[in-house]
PDB file of C-alpha atoms and ligand atoms in Angstrom:
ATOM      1  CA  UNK A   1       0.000   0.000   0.000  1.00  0.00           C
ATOM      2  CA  UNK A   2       1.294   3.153  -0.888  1.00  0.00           C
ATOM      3  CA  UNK A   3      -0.193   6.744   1.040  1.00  0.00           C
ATOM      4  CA  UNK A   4       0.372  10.142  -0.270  1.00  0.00           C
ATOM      5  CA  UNK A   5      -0.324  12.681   1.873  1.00  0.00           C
ATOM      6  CA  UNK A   6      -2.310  15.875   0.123  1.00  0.00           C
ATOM      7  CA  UNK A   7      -3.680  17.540   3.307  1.00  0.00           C
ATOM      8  CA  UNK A   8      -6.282  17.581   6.667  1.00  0.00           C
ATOM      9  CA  UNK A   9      -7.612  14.236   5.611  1.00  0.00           C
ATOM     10  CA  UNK A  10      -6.995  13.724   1.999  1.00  0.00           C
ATOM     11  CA  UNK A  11      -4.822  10.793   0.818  1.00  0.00           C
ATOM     12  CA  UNK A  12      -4.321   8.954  -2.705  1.00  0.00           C
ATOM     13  CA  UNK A  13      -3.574   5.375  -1.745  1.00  0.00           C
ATOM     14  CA  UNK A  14      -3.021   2.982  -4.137  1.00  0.00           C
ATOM     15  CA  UNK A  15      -4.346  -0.332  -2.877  1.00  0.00           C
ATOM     16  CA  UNK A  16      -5.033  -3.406  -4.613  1.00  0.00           C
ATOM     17  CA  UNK A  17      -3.803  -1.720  -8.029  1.00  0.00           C
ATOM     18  CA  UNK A  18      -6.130   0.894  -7.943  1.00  0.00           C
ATOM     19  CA  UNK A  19      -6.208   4.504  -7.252  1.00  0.00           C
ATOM     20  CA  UNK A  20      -8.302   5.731  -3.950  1.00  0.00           C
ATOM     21  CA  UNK A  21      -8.466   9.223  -3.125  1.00  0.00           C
ATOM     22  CA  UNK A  22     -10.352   9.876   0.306  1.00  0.00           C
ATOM     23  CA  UNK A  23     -11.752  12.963   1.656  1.00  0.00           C
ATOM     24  CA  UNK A  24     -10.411  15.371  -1.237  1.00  0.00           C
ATOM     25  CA  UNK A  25      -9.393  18.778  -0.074  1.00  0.00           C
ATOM     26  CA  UNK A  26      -5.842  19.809  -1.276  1.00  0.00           C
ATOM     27  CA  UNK A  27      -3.993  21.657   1.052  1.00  0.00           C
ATOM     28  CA  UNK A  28      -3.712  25.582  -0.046  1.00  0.00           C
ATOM     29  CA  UNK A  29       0.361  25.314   0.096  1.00  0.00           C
ATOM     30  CA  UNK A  30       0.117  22.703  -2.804  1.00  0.00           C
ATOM     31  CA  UNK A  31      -2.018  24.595  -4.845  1.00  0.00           C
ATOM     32  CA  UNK A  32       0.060  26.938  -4.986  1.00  0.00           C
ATOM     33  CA  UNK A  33       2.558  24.566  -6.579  1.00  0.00           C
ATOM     34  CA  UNK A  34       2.812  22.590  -9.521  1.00  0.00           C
ATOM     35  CA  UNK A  35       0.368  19.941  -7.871  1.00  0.00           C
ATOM     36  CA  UNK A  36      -2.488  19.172 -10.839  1.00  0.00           C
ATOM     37  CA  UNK A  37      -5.726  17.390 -10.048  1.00  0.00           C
ATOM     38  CA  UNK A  38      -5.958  16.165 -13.106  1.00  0.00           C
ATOM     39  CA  UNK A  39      -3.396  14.228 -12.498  1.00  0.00           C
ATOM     40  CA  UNK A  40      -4.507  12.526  -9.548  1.00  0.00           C
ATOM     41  CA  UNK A  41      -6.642  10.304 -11.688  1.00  0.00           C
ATOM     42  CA  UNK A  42      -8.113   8.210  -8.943  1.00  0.00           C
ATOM     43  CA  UNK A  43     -10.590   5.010  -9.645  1.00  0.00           C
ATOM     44  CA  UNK A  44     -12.508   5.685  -6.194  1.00  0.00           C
ATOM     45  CA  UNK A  45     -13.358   8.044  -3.810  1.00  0.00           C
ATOM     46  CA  UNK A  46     -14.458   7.292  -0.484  1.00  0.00           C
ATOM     47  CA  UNK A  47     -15.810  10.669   0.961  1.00  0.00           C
ATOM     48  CA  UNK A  48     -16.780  10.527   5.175  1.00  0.00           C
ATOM     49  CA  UNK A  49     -19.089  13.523   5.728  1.00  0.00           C
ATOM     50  CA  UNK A  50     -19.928  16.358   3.946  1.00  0.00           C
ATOM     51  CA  UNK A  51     -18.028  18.990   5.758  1.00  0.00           C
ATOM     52  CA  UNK A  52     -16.200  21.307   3.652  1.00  0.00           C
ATOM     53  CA  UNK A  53     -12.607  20.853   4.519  1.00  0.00           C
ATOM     54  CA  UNK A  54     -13.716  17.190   3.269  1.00  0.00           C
ATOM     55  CA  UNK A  55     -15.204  17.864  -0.075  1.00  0.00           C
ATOM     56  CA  UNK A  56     -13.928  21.105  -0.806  1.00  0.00           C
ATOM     57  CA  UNK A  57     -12.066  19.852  -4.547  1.00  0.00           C
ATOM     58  CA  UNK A  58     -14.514  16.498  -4.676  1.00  0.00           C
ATOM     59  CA  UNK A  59     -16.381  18.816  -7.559  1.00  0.00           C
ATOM     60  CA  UNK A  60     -13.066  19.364  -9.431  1.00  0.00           C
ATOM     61  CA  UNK A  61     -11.743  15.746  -9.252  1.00  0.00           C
ATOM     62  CA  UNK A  62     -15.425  14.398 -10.344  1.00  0.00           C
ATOM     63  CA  UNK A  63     -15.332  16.751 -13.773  1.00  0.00           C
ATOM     64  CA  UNK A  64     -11.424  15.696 -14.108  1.00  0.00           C
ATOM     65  CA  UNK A  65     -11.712  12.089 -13.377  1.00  0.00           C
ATOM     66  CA  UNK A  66     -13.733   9.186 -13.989  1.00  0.00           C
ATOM     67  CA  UNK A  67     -13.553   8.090 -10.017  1.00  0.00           C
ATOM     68  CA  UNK A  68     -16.819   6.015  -8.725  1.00  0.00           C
ATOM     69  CA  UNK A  69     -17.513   8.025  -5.592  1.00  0.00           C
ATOM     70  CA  UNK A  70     -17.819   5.516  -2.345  1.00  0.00           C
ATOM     71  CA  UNK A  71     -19.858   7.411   0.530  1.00  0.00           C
ATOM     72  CA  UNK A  72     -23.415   6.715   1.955  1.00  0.00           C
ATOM     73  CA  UNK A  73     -26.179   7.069  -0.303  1.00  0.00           C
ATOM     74  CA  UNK A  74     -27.167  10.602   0.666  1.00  0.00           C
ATOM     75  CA  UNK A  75     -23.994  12.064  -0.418  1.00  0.00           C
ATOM     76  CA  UNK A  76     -23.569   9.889  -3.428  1.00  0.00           C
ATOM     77  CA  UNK A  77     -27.273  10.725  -4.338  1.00  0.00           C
ATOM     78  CA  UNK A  78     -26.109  14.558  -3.931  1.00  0.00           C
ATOM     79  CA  UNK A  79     -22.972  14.373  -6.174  1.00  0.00           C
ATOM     80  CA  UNK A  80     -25.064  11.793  -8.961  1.00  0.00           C
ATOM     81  CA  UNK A  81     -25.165  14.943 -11.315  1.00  0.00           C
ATOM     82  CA  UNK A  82     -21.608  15.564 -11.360  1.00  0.00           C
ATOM     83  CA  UNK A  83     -20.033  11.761 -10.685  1.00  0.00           C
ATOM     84  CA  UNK A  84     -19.522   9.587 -13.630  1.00  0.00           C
ATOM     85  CA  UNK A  85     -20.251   5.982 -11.152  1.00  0.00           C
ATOM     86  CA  UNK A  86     -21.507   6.475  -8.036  1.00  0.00           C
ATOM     87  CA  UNK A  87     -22.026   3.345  -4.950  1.00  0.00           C
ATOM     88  CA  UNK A  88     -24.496   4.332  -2.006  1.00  0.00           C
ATOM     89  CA  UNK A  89     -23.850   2.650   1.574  1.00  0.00           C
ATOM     90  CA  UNK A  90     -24.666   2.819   5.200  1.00  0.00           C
ATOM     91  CA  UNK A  91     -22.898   2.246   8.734  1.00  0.00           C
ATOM     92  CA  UNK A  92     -22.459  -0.884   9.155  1.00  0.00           C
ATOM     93  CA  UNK A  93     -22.471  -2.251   5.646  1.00  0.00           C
ATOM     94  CA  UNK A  94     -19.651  -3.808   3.479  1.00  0.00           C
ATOM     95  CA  UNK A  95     -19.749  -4.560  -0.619  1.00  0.00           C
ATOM     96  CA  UNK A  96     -16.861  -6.051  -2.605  1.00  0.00           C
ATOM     97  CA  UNK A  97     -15.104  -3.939  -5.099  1.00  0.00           C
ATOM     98  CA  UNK A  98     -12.582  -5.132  -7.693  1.00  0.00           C
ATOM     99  CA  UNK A  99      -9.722  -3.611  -5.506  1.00  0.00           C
ATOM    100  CA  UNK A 100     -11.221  -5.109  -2.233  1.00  0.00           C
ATOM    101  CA  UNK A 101     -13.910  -4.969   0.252  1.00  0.00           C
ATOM    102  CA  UNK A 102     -15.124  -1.902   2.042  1.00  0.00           C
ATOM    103  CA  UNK A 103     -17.331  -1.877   5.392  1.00  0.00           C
ATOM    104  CA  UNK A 104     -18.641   1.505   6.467  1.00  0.00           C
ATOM    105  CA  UNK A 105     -17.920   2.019   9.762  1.00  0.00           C
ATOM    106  CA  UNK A 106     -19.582   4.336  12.555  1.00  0.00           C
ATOM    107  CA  UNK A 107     -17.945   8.297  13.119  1.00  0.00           C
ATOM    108  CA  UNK A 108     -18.847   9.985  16.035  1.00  0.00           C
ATOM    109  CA  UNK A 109     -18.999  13.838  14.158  1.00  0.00           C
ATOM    110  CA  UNK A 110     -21.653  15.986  12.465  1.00  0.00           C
ATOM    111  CA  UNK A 111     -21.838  16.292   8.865  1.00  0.00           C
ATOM    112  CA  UNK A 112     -23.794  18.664   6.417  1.00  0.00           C
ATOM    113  CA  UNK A 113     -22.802  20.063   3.070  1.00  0.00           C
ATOM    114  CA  UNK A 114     -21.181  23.711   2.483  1.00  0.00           C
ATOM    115  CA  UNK A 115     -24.898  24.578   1.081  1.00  0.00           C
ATOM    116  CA  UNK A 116     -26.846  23.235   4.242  1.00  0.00           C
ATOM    117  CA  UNK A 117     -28.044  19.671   2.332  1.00  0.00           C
ATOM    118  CA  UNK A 118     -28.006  17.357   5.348  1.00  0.00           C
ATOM    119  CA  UNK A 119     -24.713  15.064   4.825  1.00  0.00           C
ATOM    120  CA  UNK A 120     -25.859  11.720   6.327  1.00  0.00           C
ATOM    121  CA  UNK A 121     -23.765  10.569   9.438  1.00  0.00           C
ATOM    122  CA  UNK A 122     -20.059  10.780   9.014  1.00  0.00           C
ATOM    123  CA  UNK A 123     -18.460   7.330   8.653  1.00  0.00           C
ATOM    124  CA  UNK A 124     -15.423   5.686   8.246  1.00  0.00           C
ATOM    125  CA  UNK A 125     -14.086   3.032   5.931  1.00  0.00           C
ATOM    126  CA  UNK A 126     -12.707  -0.447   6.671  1.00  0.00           C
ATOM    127  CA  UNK A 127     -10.660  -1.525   3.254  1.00  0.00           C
ATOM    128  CA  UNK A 128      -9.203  -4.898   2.568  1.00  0.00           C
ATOM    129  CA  UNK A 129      -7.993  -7.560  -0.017  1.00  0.00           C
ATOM    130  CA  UNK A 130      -6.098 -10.690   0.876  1.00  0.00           C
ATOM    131  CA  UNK A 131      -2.808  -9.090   0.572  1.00  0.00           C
ATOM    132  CA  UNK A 132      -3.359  -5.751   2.644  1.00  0.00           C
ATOM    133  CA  UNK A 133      -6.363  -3.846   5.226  1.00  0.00           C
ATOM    134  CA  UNK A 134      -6.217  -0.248   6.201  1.00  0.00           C
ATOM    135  CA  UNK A 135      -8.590   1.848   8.706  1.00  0.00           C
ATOM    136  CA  UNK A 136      -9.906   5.666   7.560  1.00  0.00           C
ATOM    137  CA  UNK A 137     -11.555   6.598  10.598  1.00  0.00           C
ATOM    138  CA  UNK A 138     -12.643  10.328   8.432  1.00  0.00           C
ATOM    139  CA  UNK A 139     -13.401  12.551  11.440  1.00  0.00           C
ATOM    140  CA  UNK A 140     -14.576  11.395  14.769  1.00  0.00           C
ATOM    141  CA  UNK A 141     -14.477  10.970  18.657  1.00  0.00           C
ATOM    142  CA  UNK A 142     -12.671   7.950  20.509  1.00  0.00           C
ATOM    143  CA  UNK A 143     -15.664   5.917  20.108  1.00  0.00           C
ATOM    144  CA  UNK A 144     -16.201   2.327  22.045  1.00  0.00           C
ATOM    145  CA  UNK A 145     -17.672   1.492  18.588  1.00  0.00           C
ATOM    146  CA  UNK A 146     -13.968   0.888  17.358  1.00  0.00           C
ATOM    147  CA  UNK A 147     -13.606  -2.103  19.403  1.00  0.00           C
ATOM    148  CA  UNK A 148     -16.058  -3.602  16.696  1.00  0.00           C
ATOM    149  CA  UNK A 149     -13.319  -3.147  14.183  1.00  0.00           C
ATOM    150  CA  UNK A 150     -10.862  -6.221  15.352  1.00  0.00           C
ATOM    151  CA  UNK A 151     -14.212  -8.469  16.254  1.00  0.00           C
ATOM    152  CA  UNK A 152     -15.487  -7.940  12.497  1.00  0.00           C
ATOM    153  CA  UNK A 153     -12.822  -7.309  10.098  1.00  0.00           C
ATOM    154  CA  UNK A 154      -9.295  -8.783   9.162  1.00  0.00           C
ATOM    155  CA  UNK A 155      -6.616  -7.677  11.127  1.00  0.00           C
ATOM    156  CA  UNK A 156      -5.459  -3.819  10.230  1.00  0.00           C
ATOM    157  CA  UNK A 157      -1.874  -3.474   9.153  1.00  0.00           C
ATOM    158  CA  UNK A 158      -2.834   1.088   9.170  1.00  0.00           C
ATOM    159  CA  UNK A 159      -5.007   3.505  10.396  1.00  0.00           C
ATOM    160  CA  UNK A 160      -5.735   6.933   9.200  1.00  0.00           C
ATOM    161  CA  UNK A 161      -6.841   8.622  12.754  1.00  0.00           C
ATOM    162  CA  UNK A 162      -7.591  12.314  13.026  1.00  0.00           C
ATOM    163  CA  UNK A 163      -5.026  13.771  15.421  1.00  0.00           C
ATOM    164  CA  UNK A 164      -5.497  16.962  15.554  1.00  0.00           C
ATOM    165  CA  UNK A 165      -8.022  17.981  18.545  1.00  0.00           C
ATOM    166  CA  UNK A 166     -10.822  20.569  18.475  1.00  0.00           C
ATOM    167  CA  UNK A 167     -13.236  19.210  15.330  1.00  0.00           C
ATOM    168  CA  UNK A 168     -11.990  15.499  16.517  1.00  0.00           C
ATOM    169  CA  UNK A 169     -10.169  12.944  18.346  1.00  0.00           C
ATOM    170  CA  UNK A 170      -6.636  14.488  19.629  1.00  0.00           C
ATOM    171  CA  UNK A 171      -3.797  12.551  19.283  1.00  0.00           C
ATOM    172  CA  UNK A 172      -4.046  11.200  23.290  1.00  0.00           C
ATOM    173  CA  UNK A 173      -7.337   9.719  22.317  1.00  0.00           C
ATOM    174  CA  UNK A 174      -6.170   8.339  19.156  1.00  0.00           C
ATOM    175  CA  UNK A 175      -3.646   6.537  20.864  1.00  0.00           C
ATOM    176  CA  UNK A 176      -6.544   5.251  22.433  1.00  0.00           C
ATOM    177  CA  UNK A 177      -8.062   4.336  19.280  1.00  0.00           C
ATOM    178  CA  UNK A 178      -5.003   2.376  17.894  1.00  0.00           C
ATOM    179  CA  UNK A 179      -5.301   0.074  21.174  1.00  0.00           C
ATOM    180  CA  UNK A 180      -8.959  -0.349  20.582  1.00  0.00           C
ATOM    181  CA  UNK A 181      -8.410  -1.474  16.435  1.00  0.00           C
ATOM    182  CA  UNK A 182      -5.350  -3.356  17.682  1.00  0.00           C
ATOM    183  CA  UNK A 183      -3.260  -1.136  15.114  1.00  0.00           C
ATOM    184  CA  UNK A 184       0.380  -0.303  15.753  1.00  0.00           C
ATOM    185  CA  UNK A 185       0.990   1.677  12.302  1.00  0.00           C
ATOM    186  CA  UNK A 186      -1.088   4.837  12.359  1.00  0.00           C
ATOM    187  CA  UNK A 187      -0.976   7.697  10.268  1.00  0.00           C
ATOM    188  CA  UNK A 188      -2.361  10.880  11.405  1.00  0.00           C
ATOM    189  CA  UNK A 189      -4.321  13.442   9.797  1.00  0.00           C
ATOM    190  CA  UNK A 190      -6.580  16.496  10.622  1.00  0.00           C
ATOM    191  CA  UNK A 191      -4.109  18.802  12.406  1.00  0.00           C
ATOM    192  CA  UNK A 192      -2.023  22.007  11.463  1.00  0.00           C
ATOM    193  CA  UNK A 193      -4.401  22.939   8.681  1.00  0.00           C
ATOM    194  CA  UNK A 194      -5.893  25.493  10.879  1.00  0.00           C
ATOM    195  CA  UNK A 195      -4.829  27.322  14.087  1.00  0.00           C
ATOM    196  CA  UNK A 196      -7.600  25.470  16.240  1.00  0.00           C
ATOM    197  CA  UNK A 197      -6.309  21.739  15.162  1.00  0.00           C
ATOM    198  CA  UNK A 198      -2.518  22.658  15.275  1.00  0.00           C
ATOM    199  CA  UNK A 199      -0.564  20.161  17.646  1.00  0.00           C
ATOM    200  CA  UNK A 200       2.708  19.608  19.172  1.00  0.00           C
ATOM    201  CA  UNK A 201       4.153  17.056  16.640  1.00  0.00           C
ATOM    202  CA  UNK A 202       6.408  15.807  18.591  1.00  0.00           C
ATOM    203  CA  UNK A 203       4.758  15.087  21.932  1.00  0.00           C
ATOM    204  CA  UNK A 204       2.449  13.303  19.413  1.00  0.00           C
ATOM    205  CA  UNK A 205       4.941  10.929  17.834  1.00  0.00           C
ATOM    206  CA  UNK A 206       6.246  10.638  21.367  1.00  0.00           C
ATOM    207  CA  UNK A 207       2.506   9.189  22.657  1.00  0.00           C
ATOM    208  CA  UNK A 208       2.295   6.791  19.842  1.00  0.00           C
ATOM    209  CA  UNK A 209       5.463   5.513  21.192  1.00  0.00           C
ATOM    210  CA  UNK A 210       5.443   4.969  24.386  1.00  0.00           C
ATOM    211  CA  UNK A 211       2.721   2.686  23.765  1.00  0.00           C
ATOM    212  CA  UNK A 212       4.550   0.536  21.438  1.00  0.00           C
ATOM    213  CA  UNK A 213       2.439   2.180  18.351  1.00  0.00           C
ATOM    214  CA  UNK A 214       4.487   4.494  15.447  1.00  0.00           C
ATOM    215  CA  UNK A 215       2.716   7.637  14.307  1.00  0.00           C
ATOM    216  CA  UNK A 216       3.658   8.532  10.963  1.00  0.00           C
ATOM    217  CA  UNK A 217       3.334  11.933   9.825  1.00  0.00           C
ATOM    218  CA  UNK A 218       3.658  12.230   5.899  1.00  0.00           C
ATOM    219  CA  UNK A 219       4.760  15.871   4.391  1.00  0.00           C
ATOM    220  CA  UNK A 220       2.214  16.944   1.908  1.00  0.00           C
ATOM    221  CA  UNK A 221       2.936  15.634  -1.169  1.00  0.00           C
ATOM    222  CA  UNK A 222       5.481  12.555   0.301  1.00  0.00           C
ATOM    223  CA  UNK A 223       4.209   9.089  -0.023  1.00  0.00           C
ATOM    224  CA  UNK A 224       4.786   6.226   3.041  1.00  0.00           C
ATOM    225  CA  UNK A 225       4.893   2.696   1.968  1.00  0.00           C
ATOM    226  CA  UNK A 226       3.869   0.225   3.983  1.00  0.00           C
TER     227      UNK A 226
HETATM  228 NI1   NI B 301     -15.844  17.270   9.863  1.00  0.00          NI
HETATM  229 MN1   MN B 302     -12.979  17.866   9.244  1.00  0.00          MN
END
Protein backbone atom coordinates (compact mmCIF):
# COMPACT_ATOMS: atom_id res chain seq x y z
CA UNK A 1 0.00 0.00 0.00
CA UNK A 2 1.29 3.15 -0.89
CA UNK A 3 -0.19 6.74 1.04
CA UNK A 4 0.37 10.14 -0.27
CA UNK A 5 -0.32 12.68 1.87
CA UNK A 6 -2.31 15.88 0.12
CA UNK A 7 -3.68 17.54 3.31
CA UNK A 8 -6.28 17.58 6.67
CA UNK A 9 -7.61 14.24 5.61
CA UNK A 10 -6.99 13.72 2.00
CA UNK A 11 -4.82 10.79 0.82
CA UNK A 12 -4.32 8.95 -2.71
CA UNK A 13 -3.57 5.38 -1.74
CA UNK A 14 -3.02 2.98 -4.14
CA UNK A 15 -4.35 -0.33 -2.88
CA UNK A 16 -5.03 -3.41 -4.61
CA UNK A 17 -3.80 -1.72 -8.03
CA UNK A 18 -6.13 0.89 -7.94
CA UNK A 19 -6.21 4.50 -7.25
CA UNK A 20 -8.30 5.73 -3.95
CA UNK A 21 -8.47 9.22 -3.12
CA UNK A 22 -10.35 9.88 0.31
CA UNK A 23 -11.75 12.96 1.66
CA UNK A 24 -10.41 15.37 -1.24
CA UNK A 25 -9.39 18.78 -0.07
CA UNK A 26 -5.84 19.81 -1.28
CA UNK A 27 -3.99 21.66 1.05
CA UNK A 28 -3.71 25.58 -0.05
CA UNK A 29 0.36 25.31 0.10
CA UNK A 30 0.12 22.70 -2.80
CA UNK A 31 -2.02 24.59 -4.85
CA UNK A 32 0.06 26.94 -4.99
CA UNK A 33 2.56 24.57 -6.58
CA UNK A 34 2.81 22.59 -9.52
CA UNK A 35 0.37 19.94 -7.87
CA UNK A 36 -2.49 19.17 -10.84
CA UNK A 37 -5.73 17.39 -10.05
CA UNK A 38 -5.96 16.16 -13.11
CA UNK A 39 -3.40 14.23 -12.50
CA UNK A 40 -4.51 12.53 -9.55
CA UNK A 41 -6.64 10.30 -11.69
CA UNK A 42 -8.11 8.21 -8.94
CA UNK A 43 -10.59 5.01 -9.65
CA UNK A 44 -12.51 5.69 -6.19
CA UNK A 45 -13.36 8.04 -3.81
CA UNK A 46 -14.46 7.29 -0.48
CA UNK A 47 -15.81 10.67 0.96
CA UNK A 48 -16.78 10.53 5.18
CA UNK A 49 -19.09 13.52 5.73
CA UNK A 50 -19.93 16.36 3.95
CA UNK A 51 -18.03 18.99 5.76
CA UNK A 52 -16.20 21.31 3.65
CA UNK A 53 -12.61 20.85 4.52
CA UNK A 54 -13.72 17.19 3.27
CA UNK A 55 -15.20 17.86 -0.08
CA UNK A 56 -13.93 21.11 -0.81
CA UNK A 57 -12.07 19.85 -4.55
CA UNK A 58 -14.51 16.50 -4.68
CA UNK A 59 -16.38 18.82 -7.56
CA UNK A 60 -13.07 19.36 -9.43
CA UNK A 61 -11.74 15.75 -9.25
CA UNK A 62 -15.43 14.40 -10.34
CA UNK A 63 -15.33 16.75 -13.77
CA UNK A 64 -11.42 15.70 -14.11
CA UNK A 65 -11.71 12.09 -13.38
CA UNK A 66 -13.73 9.19 -13.99
CA UNK A 67 -13.55 8.09 -10.02
CA UNK A 68 -16.82 6.01 -8.73
CA UNK A 69 -17.51 8.03 -5.59
CA UNK A 70 -17.82 5.52 -2.34
CA UNK A 71 -19.86 7.41 0.53
CA UNK A 72 -23.42 6.71 1.96
CA UNK A 73 -26.18 7.07 -0.30
CA UNK A 74 -27.17 10.60 0.67
CA UNK A 75 -23.99 12.06 -0.42
CA UNK A 76 -23.57 9.89 -3.43
CA UNK A 77 -27.27 10.73 -4.34
CA UNK A 78 -26.11 14.56 -3.93
CA UNK A 79 -22.97 14.37 -6.17
CA UNK A 80 -25.06 11.79 -8.96
CA UNK A 81 -25.17 14.94 -11.31
CA UNK A 82 -21.61 15.56 -11.36
CA UNK A 83 -20.03 11.76 -10.68
CA UNK A 84 -19.52 9.59 -13.63
CA UNK A 85 -20.25 5.98 -11.15
CA UNK A 86 -21.51 6.47 -8.04
CA UNK A 87 -22.03 3.34 -4.95
CA UNK A 88 -24.50 4.33 -2.01
CA UNK A 89 -23.85 2.65 1.57
CA UNK A 90 -24.67 2.82 5.20
CA UNK A 91 -22.90 2.25 8.73
CA UNK A 92 -22.46 -0.88 9.16
CA UNK A 93 -22.47 -2.25 5.65
CA UNK A 94 -19.65 -3.81 3.48
CA UNK A 95 -19.75 -4.56 -0.62
CA UNK A 96 -16.86 -6.05 -2.61
CA UNK A 97 -15.10 -3.94 -5.10
CA UNK A 98 -12.58 -5.13 -7.69
CA UNK A 99 -9.72 -3.61 -5.51
CA UNK A 100 -11.22 -5.11 -2.23
CA UNK A 101 -13.91 -4.97 0.25
CA UNK A 102 -15.12 -1.90 2.04
CA UNK A 103 -17.33 -1.88 5.39
CA UNK A 104 -18.64 1.51 6.47
CA UNK A 105 -17.92 2.02 9.76
CA UNK A 106 -19.58 4.34 12.56
CA UNK A 107 -17.94 8.30 13.12
CA UNK A 108 -18.85 9.98 16.03
CA UNK A 109 -19.00 13.84 14.16
CA UNK A 110 -21.65 15.99 12.47
CA UNK A 111 -21.84 16.29 8.86
CA UNK A 112 -23.79 18.66 6.42
CA UNK A 113 -22.80 20.06 3.07
CA UNK A 114 -21.18 23.71 2.48
CA UNK A 115 -24.90 24.58 1.08
CA UNK A 116 -26.85 23.23 4.24
CA UNK A 117 -28.04 19.67 2.33
CA UNK A 118 -28.01 17.36 5.35
CA UNK A 119 -24.71 15.06 4.82
CA UNK A 120 -25.86 11.72 6.33
CA UNK A 121 -23.76 10.57 9.44
CA UNK A 122 -20.06 10.78 9.01
CA UNK A 123 -18.46 7.33 8.65
CA UNK A 124 -15.42 5.69 8.25
CA UNK A 125 -14.09 3.03 5.93
CA UNK A 126 -12.71 -0.45 6.67
CA UNK A 127 -10.66 -1.52 3.25
CA UNK A 128 -9.20 -4.90 2.57
CA UNK A 129 -7.99 -7.56 -0.02
CA UNK A 130 -6.10 -10.69 0.88
CA UNK A 131 -2.81 -9.09 0.57
CA UNK A 132 -3.36 -5.75 2.64
CA UNK A 133 -6.36 -3.85 5.23
CA UNK A 134 -6.22 -0.25 6.20
CA UNK A 135 -8.59 1.85 8.71
CA UNK A 136 -9.91 5.67 7.56
CA UNK A 137 -11.56 6.60 10.60
CA UNK A 138 -12.64 10.33 8.43
CA UNK A 139 -13.40 12.55 11.44
CA UNK A 140 -14.58 11.40 14.77
CA UNK A 141 -14.48 10.97 18.66
CA UNK A 142 -12.67 7.95 20.51
CA UNK A 143 -15.66 5.92 20.11
CA UNK A 144 -16.20 2.33 22.04
CA UNK A 145 -17.67 1.49 18.59
CA UNK A 146 -13.97 0.89 17.36
CA UNK A 147 -13.61 -2.10 19.40
CA UNK A 148 -16.06 -3.60 16.70
CA UNK A 149 -13.32 -3.15 14.18
CA UNK A 150 -10.86 -6.22 15.35
CA UNK A 151 -14.21 -8.47 16.25
CA UNK A 152 -15.49 -7.94 12.50
CA UNK A 153 -12.82 -7.31 10.10
CA UNK A 154 -9.29 -8.78 9.16
CA UNK A 155 -6.62 -7.68 11.13
CA UNK A 156 -5.46 -3.82 10.23
CA UNK A 157 -1.87 -3.47 9.15
CA UNK A 158 -2.83 1.09 9.17
CA UNK A 159 -5.01 3.50 10.40
CA UNK A 160 -5.74 6.93 9.20
CA UNK A 161 -6.84 8.62 12.75
CA UNK A 162 -7.59 12.31 13.03
CA UNK A 163 -5.03 13.77 15.42
CA UNK A 164 -5.50 16.96 15.55
CA UNK A 165 -8.02 17.98 18.54
CA UNK A 166 -10.82 20.57 18.47
CA UNK A 167 -13.24 19.21 15.33
CA UNK A 168 -11.99 15.50 16.52
CA UNK A 169 -10.17 12.94 18.35
CA UNK A 170 -6.64 14.49 19.63
CA UNK A 171 -3.80 12.55 19.28
CA UNK A 172 -4.05 11.20 23.29
CA UNK A 173 -7.34 9.72 22.32
CA UNK A 174 -6.17 8.34 19.16
CA UNK A 175 -3.65 6.54 20.86
CA UNK A 176 -6.54 5.25 22.43
CA UNK A 177 -8.06 4.34 19.28
CA UNK A 178 -5.00 2.38 17.89
CA UNK A 179 -5.30 0.07 21.17
CA UNK A 180 -8.96 -0.35 20.58
CA UNK A 181 -8.41 -1.47 16.43
CA UNK A 182 -5.35 -3.36 17.68
CA UNK A 183 -3.26 -1.14 15.11
CA UNK A 184 0.38 -0.30 15.75
CA UNK A 185 0.99 1.68 12.30
CA UNK A 186 -1.09 4.84 12.36
CA UNK A 187 -0.98 7.70 10.27
CA UNK A 188 -2.36 10.88 11.41
CA UNK A 189 -4.32 13.44 9.80
CA UNK A 190 -6.58 16.50 10.62
CA UNK A 191 -4.11 18.80 12.41
CA UNK A 192 -2.02 22.01 11.46
CA UNK A 193 -4.40 22.94 8.68
CA UNK A 194 -5.89 25.49 10.88
CA UNK A 195 -4.83 27.32 14.09
CA UNK A 196 -7.60 25.47 16.24
CA UNK A 197 -6.31 21.74 15.16
CA UNK A 198 -2.52 22.66 15.28
CA UNK A 199 -0.56 20.16 17.65
CA UNK A 200 2.71 19.61 19.17
CA UNK A 201 4.15 17.06 16.64
CA UNK A 202 6.41 15.81 18.59
CA UNK A 203 4.76 15.09 21.93
CA UNK A 204 2.45 13.30 19.41
CA UNK A 205 4.94 10.93 17.83
CA UNK A 206 6.25 10.64 21.37
CA UNK A 207 2.51 9.19 22.66
CA UNK A 208 2.30 6.79 19.84
CA UNK A 209 5.46 5.51 21.19
CA UNK A 210 5.44 4.97 24.39
CA UNK A 211 2.72 2.69 23.76
CA UNK A 212 4.55 0.54 21.44
CA UNK A 213 2.44 2.18 18.35
CA UNK A 214 4.49 4.49 15.45
CA UNK A 215 2.72 7.64 14.31
CA UNK A 216 3.66 8.53 10.96
CA UNK A 217 3.33 11.93 9.82
CA UNK A 218 3.66 12.23 5.90
CA UNK A 219 4.76 15.87 4.39
CA UNK A 220 2.21 16.94 1.91
CA UNK A 221 2.94 15.63 -1.17
CA UNK A 222 5.48 12.55 0.30
CA UNK A 223 4.21 9.09 -0.02
CA UNK A 224 4.79 6.23 3.04
CA UNK A 225 4.89 2.70 1.97
CA UNK A 226 3.87 0.22 3.98
NI1 LIG B 1 -15.84 17.27 9.86
MN1 LIG C 1 -12.98 17.87 9.24
Amino acid sequence: MKFTFLGQSCFLIEFGGKRLLTDPFIHPDLKTTQFSITDLKPDYILLSHGHGDHVQDLKEVLQKSNAILISTYELVSYYEDIAKGGHGMNTGGKYKFDFGVVKLVSAVHSSVLPDGTYGSNPVGFVIWNDNSSFYFAGDTALTMDMKLIPLTCPSLDVAILPIGDNFTMGYEDAVIAAEFINCDQIIGCHYDTFPPIEIDKTLAVAEFKSKGKTLHLVELNNSLEI
